[in-house]
Amino acid sequence: MSGITDLTEGKYGHDDMEYEWAQQRQAEYILDELRCDPGDWLLDIGCGYGRILAAALERDLLPVGITVSQPQVEHCKKCNLHVHLMNYVDIASDWTNQFGGIVANGSLEHFVQVEEAAAGKSDEIYRKMFDICRTMISGPGKRFVTTAIHWRKKNQFDAAEIMRGPQAFKRGSPEYHCALLATKSFGGWYPYPGQLSECAKGKFRLVKDVDGTHDYHLTSEYWLRQMMKGVLLRPRIWFGLMARLLHDVRATKDMLRSTLIDQSWMWQFRGNPPPMILYRHTWEAY
Ligand SMILES: C[S@@+](CC[C@H](N)C(=O)[O-])C[C@H]1O[C@@H](n2cnc3c(N)ncnc32)[C@H](O)[C@@H]1O
C-alpha cells in the first residue's frame, strides 16, 4: 500500500544512494554472481514481486519464479513474468537438472518455522533445501545465490522460549522483538553463521560471502519512512488498513506493531553491532 514491492535489501554504493538504484544494483549483483549464459533457465525461489526475474529477462535468461503468495503471482503475471504458486519442497521431478542458476533472495528465512527450530529440525530442513537445489541445477560448477538474515551468533535465542510469544517478555527487549517477528508477523527462524555451509556439505561449496547488514539497515529505515508517510498522508492507505483490520484484526495489529510501532523489523539492523547479520552467499555445485 505504500508502494514498496521489494522485500529484501538493496545494495548501496554509499549511504545517500537512491533506494530504487540500490535495489536494482542488488538484482544485478545476484545475476552477476550466478554467471548464467543467455538462454539458461534460472529459478528464483521466493521471487516476490519479480525484480530479479525482470532483470534476468533483460540479460536474455529464461527466468522462472516460485512464491507461496497469490498476490505476488498475480502481480508477476501482469508483468508477463513466468511465475508459479508453489512451495519449493513441492518442485516436481520434471524440473530436475533444468536450471543454469538458482536464487533464493530473502526467502530461506521462512523455510524454518520457530516450532521446527524448537524441535531441532532446522539442519534437516536446510540440508533438504540444498538437496532440492542440487537436483534442480544443471551440473557441477553451476551456482546458487542466497541472501539471508542470520542470527549474529549460535544460540542467540532459544526457540522454545520465543514460542511463548512477545507477551512473555519485557516490551522492547531482544526476546520481545524476536518473538514478535518469529511468531506474530514475518514468521520464520534464521540460520546462525556457518550453519548453511555445514548443511550444504557434499552438494554445494561456499565460494563467496558478503556482509550486507548495513545495506539492510538503510533499506529498512527507508521502508519505515515510506510507510510512516503513507499512513499519515494517504487516504488510500487508511481505507486499505481499515479493510485489513476488518479481514483479520489480530494479524493487522501485529504487523503494525512490528513495523511501525515497536519497529521490531528495523531493530534487527540497528545498533553497533546490530542483533542480526545479512549474508549474501554464492554457492557452487559439486
Ligand atoms: C521476503 S520475501 C522476498 C521476495 C523477493 N525475493 C524480494 O527480494 O523482494 C520472501 C519470499 O519467499 C517466498 N517464500 C516463502 N516461503 C516459501 C516456500 N516455502 N517456497 C517458495 N517460496 C517461499 C514468499 O512467498 C516471498 O515471495
Short mmCIF file of C-alpha atoms in Angstrom, two decimals, residues 90-98 135-136:
data_model
loop_
_atom_site.label_atom_id
_atom_site.label_comp_id
_atom_site.label_asym_id
_atom_site.label_seq_id
_atom_site.Cartn_x
_atom_site.Cartn_y
_atom_site.Cartn_z
CA ASP A 90 6.90 -29.46 -3.93
CA ILE A 91 9.01 -28.79 -7.03
CA ALA A 92 8.30 -31.64 -9.42
CA SER A 93 10.91 -34.05 -10.74
CA ASP A 94 10.49 -32.80 -14.34
CA TRP A 95 12.46 -29.69 -13.28
CA THR A 96 15.48 -31.89 -12.44
CA ASN A 97 18.79 -30.64 -13.96
CA GLN A 98 16.97 -27.82 -15.76
CA THR A 135 18.83 -31.75 -8.02
CA MET A 136 17.38 -28.80 -9.97
#
